[in-house]
Short mmCIF file of C-alpha atoms in Angstrom, two decimals:
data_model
loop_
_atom_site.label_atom_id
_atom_site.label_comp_id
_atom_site.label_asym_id
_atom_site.label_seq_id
_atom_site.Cartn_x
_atom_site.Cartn_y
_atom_site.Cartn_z
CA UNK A 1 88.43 83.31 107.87
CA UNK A 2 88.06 82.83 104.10
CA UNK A 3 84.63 81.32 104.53
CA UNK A 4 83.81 84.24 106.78
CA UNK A 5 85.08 86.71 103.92
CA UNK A 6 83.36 85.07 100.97
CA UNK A 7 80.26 85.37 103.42
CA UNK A 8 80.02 89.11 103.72
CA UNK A 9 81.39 90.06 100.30
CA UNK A 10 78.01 88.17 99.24
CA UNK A 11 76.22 89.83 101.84
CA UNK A 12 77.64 92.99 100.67
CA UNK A 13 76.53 92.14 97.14
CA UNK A 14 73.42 91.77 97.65
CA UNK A 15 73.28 95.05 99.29
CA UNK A 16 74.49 96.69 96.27
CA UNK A 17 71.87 95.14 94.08
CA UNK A 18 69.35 96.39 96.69
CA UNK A 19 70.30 99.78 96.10
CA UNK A 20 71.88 100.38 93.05
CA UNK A 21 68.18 101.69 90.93
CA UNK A 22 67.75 104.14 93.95
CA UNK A 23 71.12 105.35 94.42
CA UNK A 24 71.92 105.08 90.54
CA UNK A 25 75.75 103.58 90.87
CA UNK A 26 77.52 102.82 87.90
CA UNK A 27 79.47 100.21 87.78
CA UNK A 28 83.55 101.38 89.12
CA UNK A 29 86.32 101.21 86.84
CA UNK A 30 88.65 99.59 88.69
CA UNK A 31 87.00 98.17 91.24
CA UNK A 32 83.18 97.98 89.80
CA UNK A 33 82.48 94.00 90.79
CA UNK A 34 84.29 91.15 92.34
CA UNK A 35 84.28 92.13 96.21
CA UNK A 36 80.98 93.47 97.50
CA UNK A 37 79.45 96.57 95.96
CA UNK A 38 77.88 98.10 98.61
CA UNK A 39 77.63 97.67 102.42
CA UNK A 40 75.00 95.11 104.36
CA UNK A 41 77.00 95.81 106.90
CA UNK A 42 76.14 96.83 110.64
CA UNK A 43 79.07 99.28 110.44
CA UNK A 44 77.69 101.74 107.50
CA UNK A 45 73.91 101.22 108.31
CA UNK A 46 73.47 101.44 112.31
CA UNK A 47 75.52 104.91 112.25
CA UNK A 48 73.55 106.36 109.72
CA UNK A 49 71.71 108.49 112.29
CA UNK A 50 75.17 110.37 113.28
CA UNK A 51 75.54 111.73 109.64
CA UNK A 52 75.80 115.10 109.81
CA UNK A 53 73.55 115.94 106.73
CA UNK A 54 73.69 119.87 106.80
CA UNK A 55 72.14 121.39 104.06
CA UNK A 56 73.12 118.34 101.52
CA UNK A 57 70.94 118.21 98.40
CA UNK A 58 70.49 117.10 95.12
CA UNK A 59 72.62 114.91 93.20
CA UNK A 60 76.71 114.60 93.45
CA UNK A 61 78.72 113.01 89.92
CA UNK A 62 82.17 111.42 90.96
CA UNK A 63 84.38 109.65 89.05
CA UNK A 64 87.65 108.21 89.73
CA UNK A 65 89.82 105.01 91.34
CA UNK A 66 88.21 101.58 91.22
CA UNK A 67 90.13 100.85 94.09
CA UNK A 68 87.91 102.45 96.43
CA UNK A 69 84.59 101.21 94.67
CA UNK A 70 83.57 98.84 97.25
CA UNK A 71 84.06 101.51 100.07
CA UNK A 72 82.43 104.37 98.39
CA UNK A 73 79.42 102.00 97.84
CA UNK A 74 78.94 101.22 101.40
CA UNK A 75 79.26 105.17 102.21
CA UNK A 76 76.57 105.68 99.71
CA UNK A 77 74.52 103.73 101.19
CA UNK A 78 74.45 104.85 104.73
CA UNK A 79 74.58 108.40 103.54
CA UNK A 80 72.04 108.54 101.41
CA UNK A 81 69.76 106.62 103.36
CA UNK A 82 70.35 109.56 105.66
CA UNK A 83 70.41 112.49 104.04
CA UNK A 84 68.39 111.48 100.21
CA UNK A 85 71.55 112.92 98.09
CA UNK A 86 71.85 110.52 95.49
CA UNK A 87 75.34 109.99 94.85
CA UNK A 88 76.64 108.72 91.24
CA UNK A 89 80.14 107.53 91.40
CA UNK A 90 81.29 106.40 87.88
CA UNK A 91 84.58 104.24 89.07
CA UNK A 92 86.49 104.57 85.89
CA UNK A 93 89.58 104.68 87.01
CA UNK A 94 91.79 107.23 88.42
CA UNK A 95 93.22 108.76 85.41
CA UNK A 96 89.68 108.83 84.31
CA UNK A 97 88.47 110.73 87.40
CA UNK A 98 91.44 113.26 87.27
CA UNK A 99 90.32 113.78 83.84
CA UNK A 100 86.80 114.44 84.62
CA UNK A 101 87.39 116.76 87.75
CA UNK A 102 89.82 119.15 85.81
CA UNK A 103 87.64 119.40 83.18
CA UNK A 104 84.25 120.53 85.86
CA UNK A 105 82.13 117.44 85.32
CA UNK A 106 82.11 116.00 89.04
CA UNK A 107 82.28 117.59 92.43
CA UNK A 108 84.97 115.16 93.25
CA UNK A 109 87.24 112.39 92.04
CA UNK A 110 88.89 109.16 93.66
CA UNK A 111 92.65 108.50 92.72
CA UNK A 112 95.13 105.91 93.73
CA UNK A 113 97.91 108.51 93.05
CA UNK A 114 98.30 112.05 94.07
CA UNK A 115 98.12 114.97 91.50
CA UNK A 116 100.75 116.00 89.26
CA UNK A 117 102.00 119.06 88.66
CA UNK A 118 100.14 119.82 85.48
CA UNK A 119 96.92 118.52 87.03
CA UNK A 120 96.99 120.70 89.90
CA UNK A 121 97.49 123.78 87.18
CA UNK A 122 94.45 122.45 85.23
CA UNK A 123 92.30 121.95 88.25
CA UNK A 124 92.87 125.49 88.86
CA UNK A 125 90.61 126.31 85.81
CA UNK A 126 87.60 124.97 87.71
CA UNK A 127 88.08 125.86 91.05
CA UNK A 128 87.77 129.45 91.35
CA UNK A 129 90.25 131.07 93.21
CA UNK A 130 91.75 127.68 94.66
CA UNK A 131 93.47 124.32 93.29
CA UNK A 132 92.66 120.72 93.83
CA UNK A 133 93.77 118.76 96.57
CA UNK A 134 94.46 115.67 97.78
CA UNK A 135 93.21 114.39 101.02
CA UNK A 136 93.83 110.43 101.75
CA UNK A 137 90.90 108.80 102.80
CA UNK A 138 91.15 104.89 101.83
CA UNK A 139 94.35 102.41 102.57
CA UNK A 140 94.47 99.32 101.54
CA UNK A 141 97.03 96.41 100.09
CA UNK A 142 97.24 95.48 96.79
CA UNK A 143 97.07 91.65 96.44
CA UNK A 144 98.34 89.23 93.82
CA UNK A 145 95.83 87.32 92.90
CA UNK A 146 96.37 83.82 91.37
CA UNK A 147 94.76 80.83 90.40
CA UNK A 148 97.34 77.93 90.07
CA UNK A 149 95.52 74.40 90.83
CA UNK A 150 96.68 72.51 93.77
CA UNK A 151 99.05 75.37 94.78
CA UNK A 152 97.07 76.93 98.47
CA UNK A 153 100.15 79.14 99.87
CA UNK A 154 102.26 80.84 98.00
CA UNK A 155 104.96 82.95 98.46
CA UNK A 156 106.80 85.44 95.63
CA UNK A 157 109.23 88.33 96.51
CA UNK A 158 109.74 91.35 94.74
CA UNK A 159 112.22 90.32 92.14
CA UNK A 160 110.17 87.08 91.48
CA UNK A 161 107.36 89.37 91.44
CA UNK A 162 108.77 91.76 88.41
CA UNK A 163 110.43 88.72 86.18
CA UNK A 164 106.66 87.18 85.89
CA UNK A 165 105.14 90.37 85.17
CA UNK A 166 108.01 91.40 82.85
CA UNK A 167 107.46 87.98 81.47
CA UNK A 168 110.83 86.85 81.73
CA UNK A 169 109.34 83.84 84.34
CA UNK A 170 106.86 81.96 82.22
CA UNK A 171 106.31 78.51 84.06
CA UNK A 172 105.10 78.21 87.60
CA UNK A 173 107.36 75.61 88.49
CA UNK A 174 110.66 77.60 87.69
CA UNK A 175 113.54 77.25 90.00
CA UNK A 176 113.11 80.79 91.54
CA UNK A 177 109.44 80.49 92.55
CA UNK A 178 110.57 76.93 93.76
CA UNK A 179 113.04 78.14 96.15
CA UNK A 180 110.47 80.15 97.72
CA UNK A 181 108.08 77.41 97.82
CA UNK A 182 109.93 74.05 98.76
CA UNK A 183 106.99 72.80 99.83
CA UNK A 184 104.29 73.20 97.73
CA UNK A 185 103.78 71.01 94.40
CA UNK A 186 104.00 73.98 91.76
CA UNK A 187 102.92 72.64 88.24
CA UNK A 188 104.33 72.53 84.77
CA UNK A 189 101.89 75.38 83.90
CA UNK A 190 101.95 78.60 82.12
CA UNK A 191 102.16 81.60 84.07
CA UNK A 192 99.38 83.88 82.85
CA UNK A 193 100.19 87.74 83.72
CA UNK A 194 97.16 89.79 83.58
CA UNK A 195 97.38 93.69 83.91
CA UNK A 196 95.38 96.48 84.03
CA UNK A 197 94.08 97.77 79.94
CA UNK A 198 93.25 101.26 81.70
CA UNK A 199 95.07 103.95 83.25
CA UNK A 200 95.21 103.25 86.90
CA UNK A 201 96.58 104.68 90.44
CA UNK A 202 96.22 100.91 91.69
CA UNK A 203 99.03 100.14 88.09
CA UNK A 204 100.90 103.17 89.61
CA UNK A 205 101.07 101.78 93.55
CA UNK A 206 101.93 98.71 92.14
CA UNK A 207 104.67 99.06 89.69
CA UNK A 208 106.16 101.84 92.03
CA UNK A 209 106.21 98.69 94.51
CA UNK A 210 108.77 97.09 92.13
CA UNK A 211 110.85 100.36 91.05
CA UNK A 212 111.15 100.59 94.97
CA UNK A 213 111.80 96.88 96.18
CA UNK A 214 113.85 95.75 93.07
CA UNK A 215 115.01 98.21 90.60
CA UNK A 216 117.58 96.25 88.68
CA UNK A 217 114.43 93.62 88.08
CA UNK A 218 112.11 96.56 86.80
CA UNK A 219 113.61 98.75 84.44
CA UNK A 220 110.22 100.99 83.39
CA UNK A 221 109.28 104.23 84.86
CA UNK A 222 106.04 103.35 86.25
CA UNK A 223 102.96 105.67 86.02
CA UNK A 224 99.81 104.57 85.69
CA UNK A 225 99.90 103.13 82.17
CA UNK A 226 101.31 99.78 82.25
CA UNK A 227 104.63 99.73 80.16
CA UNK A 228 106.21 96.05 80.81
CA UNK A 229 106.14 93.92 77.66
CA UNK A 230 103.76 90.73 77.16
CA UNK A 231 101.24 89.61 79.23
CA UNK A 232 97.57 89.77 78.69
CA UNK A 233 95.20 93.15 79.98
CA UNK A 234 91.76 93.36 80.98
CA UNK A 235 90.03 96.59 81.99
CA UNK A 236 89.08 97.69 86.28
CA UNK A 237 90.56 95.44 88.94
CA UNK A 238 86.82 93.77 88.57
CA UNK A 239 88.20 92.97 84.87
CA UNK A 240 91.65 91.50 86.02
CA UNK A 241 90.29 89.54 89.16
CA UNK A 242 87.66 88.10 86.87
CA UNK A 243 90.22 86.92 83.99
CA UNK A 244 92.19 85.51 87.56
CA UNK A 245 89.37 83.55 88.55
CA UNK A 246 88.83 81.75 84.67
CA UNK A 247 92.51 80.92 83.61
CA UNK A 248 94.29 78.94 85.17
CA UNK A 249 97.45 80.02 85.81
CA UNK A 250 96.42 83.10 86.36
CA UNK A 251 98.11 85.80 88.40
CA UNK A 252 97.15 89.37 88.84
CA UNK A 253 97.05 92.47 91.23
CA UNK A 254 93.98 94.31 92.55
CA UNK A 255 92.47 95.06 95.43
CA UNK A 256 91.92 92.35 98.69
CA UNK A 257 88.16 93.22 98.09
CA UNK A 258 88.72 91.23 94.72
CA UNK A 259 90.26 88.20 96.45
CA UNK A 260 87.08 85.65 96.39
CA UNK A 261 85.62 82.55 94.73
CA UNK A 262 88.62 80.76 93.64
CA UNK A 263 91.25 83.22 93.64
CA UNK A 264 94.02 83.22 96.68
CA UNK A 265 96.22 85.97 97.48
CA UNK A 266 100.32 85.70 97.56
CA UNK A 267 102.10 86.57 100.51
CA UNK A 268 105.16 88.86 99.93
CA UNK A 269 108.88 87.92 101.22
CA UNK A 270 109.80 91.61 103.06
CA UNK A 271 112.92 90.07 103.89
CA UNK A 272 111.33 89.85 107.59
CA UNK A 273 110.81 86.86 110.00
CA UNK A 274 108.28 85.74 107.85
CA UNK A 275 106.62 86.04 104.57
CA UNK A 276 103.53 88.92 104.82
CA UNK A 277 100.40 88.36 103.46
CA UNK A 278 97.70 90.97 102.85
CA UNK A 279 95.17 92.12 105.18
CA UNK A 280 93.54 95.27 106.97
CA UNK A 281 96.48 95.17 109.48
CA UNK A 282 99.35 94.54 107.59
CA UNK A 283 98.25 97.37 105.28
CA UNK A 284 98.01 99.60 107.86
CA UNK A 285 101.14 98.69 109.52
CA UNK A 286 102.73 100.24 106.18
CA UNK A 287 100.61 102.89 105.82
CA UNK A 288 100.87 104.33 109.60
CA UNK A 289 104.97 104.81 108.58
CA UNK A 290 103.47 107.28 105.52
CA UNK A 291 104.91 110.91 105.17
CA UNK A 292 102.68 113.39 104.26
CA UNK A 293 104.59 115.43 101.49
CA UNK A 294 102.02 117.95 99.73
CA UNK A 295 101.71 121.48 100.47
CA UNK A 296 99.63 123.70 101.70
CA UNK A 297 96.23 122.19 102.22
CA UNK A 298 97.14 119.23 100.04
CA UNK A 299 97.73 115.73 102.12
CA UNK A 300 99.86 113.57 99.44
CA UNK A 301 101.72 110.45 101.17
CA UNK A 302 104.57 108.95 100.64
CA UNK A 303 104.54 105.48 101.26
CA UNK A 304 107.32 103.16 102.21
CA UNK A 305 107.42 100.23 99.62
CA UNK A 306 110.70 98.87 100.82
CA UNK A 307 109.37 98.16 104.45
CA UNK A 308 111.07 95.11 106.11
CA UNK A 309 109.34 95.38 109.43
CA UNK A 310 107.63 92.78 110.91
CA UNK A 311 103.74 92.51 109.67
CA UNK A 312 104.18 95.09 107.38
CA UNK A 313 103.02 94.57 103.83
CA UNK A 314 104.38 96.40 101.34
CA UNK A 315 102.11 96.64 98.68
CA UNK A 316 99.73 99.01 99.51
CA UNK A 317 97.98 102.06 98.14
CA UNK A 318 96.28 105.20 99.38
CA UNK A 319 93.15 106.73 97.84
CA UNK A 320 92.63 110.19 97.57
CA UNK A 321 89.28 112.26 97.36
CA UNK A 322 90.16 114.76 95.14
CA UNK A 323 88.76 118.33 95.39
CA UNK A 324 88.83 122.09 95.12
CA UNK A 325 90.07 123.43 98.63
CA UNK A 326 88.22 126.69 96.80
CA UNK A 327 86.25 127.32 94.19
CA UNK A 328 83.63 124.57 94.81
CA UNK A 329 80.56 124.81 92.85
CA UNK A 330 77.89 126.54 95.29
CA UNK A 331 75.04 123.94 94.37
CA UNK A 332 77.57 120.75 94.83
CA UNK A 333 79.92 121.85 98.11
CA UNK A 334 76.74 121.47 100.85
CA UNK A 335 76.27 117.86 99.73
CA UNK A 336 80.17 117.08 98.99
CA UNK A 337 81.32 118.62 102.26
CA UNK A 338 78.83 116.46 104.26
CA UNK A 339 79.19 112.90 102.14
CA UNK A 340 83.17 113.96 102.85
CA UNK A 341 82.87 114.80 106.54
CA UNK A 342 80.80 111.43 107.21
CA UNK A 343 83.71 109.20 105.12
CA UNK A 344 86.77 110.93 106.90
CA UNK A 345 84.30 110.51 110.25
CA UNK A 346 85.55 107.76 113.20
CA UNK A 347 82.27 106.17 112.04
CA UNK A 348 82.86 105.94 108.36
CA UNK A 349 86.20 105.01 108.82
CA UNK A 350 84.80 102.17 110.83
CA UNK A 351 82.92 100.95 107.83
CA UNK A 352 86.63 100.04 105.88
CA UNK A 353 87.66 97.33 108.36
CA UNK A 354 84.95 95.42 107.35
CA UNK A 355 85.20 94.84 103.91
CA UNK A 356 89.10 94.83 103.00
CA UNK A 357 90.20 97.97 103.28
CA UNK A 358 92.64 99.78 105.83
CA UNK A 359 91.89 102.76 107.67
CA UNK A 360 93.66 105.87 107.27
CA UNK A 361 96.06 106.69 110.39
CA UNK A 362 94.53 108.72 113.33
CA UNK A 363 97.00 111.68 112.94
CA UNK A 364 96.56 111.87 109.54
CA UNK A 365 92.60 111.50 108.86
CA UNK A 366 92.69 114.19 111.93
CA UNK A 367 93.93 116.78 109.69
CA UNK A 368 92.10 115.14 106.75
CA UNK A 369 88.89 116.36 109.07
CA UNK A 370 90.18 119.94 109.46
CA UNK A 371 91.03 120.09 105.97
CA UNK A 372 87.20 119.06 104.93
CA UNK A 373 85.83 122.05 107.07
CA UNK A 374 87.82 124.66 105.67
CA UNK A 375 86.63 123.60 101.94
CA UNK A 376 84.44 126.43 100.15
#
């Protein structure tokens, strides 16, 4: 199975390269390398022909979550090959994209974390007569990547989890990660903590994980700055899971795209049967036990982090195509309605199983669908 995954993120790769001068993709903040960029895929090519272009034009800016990079760039590429809209997502992060869609300068944004209070006030600024919304469109775990020679299975649970990144474990062969791993042959080696430099929904997901699963071990309010002391930083999961793959010692969290050439992914003691680790299904386990908990049009989730069922991994995130439910700009909504419709589609849904990410449940990317026509 890895060999198979190393296999298409390549393929995926060079997919990417093949389009990136046409489709003019920058690379994502959090997510911009590491995976596969892009889509070579059967999935996001073959069903190009049941886009639904309408009258989608022109050019669409979006900025936002890293964390969907690798998806957006295999939507891109079946949808523009379909309907010519170049499409020119900027994956800077999720605080980044907020930023730039409350201030006008895309026709949508990609966040790992729903929108504030404040933002949604903002937002209202630039879309006239309506607010920005939230509607979930990519799951997927967060995985802890490491890079500790010699050491092929490991396991951490949440507590373990917070002490290295609080930095209060410093050695991988300390007594608690040992009792987790009796087996394995854990070296005298310094634990290297890397973190995201940037403000970041996949930061937010994560840390929220630990507030959640072990609050006496995490004492920090979470948000998507990281606050814990120590540790090193490097910017876009591409940044962390690269610094993952050269140190060793190395652990760090980004997305299961990420987890390639060198770097393994922990599996997470739930406190079920058996320790979880993190795929397409055990993400989606989690995320089909989500509660939607915006208003109105809005489709914020609430996820369960402290999940002890069976499969279930409890690390996960949701990412959110942010825009105005009205108030879209007239040249922008024909081509952001369509590129929207197609993603939230059965088909471009499809496309996420294939390259490490989770589909979003049936009952909720149902009313994701009905949201996307009502937009104006």
């Amino acid at each position: 199975m890895k060999l198979q995954r190393k296999n298409r993120l390549r393929a995926l790769s060079l997919g990417a390269v093949a389009v990136t001068g046409a489709l003019t993709l920058s690379a994502c903040g959090s997510d911009d390398n590491g995976g596969g960029s892009g889509s070579s895929t059967p999935s996001s090519s073959a069903n190009a022909s049941s886009i639904k272009c309408d009258d989608a034009k022109g050019q669409l800016l979006a900025d936002g979550s890293s964390a969907q990079k690798n998806a957006i760039d295999a939507w891109v590429k079946a949808f523009s090959q379909a309907c010519g809209v170049q499409i020119n997502y900027k994956g800077s992060g999720s605080g980044a994209g907020v930023t730039a869609f409350t201030q006008g300068q895309v026709a949508f944004a990609g966040s790992d974390s729903a929108l504030k209070p404040e933002e949604v006030a903002a937002s209202k600024k630039v879309c006239n007569g309506g607010q920005g919304i939230d509607l979930p469109m990519v799951g997927g775990p967060i995985a802890l990547g490491y890079n500790v020679p010699g050491v092929d299975n490991l396991v951490l649970d949440a507590p373990t989890i917070a002490k290295i990144f609080d930095s209060k474990i410093t050695k991988w062969n300390d007594a608690a990660i040992k009792k987790l791993n009796p087996d394995a042959k854990l070296p005298d080696l310094k634990i290297q903590a890397f973190h995201r430099s940037d403000e970041s929904g996949t930061t937010d997901n994560f840390t929220k994980y630990l507030i959640a699963a072990t609050p006496s071990n995490w004492k920090y309010e979470g948000g998507k700055a990281w606050q814990a002391k120590g540790g090193q930083s490097a910017p876009q999961s591409a940044g962390v899971a690269q610094q993952v793959k050269q140190t060793s010692g190395a652990i760090g969290y980004f997305e299961l795209s990420y987890v390639a050439d060198g770097v393994k992914a922990v599996s997470i003691d739930t406190g079920a049967s058996a320790p979880v680790a993190p795929s397409t299904e055990s993400a989606t386990a989690d995320i089909a036990a989500a509660k939607i908990v915006g208003t109105g049009k809005d489709m914020a989730l609430q996820l369960d982090y402290k999940t002890k069922a069976e499969g279930a991994y409890p690390m996960t995130l949701v990412t959110y195509e942010i825009v105005c439910d009205k108030g879209n700009k007239a040249d922008t909504l024909p081509a952001t309605k369509a590129f929207l419709r197609y993603i939230a589609s059965e088909d471009g849904q499809k496309v996420l199983s294939t390259i490490d990410y989770a589909p979003v449940p049936s009952d909720i990317i149902t009313k994701v669908r009905e949201t996307i026509e009502a937009l104006s």
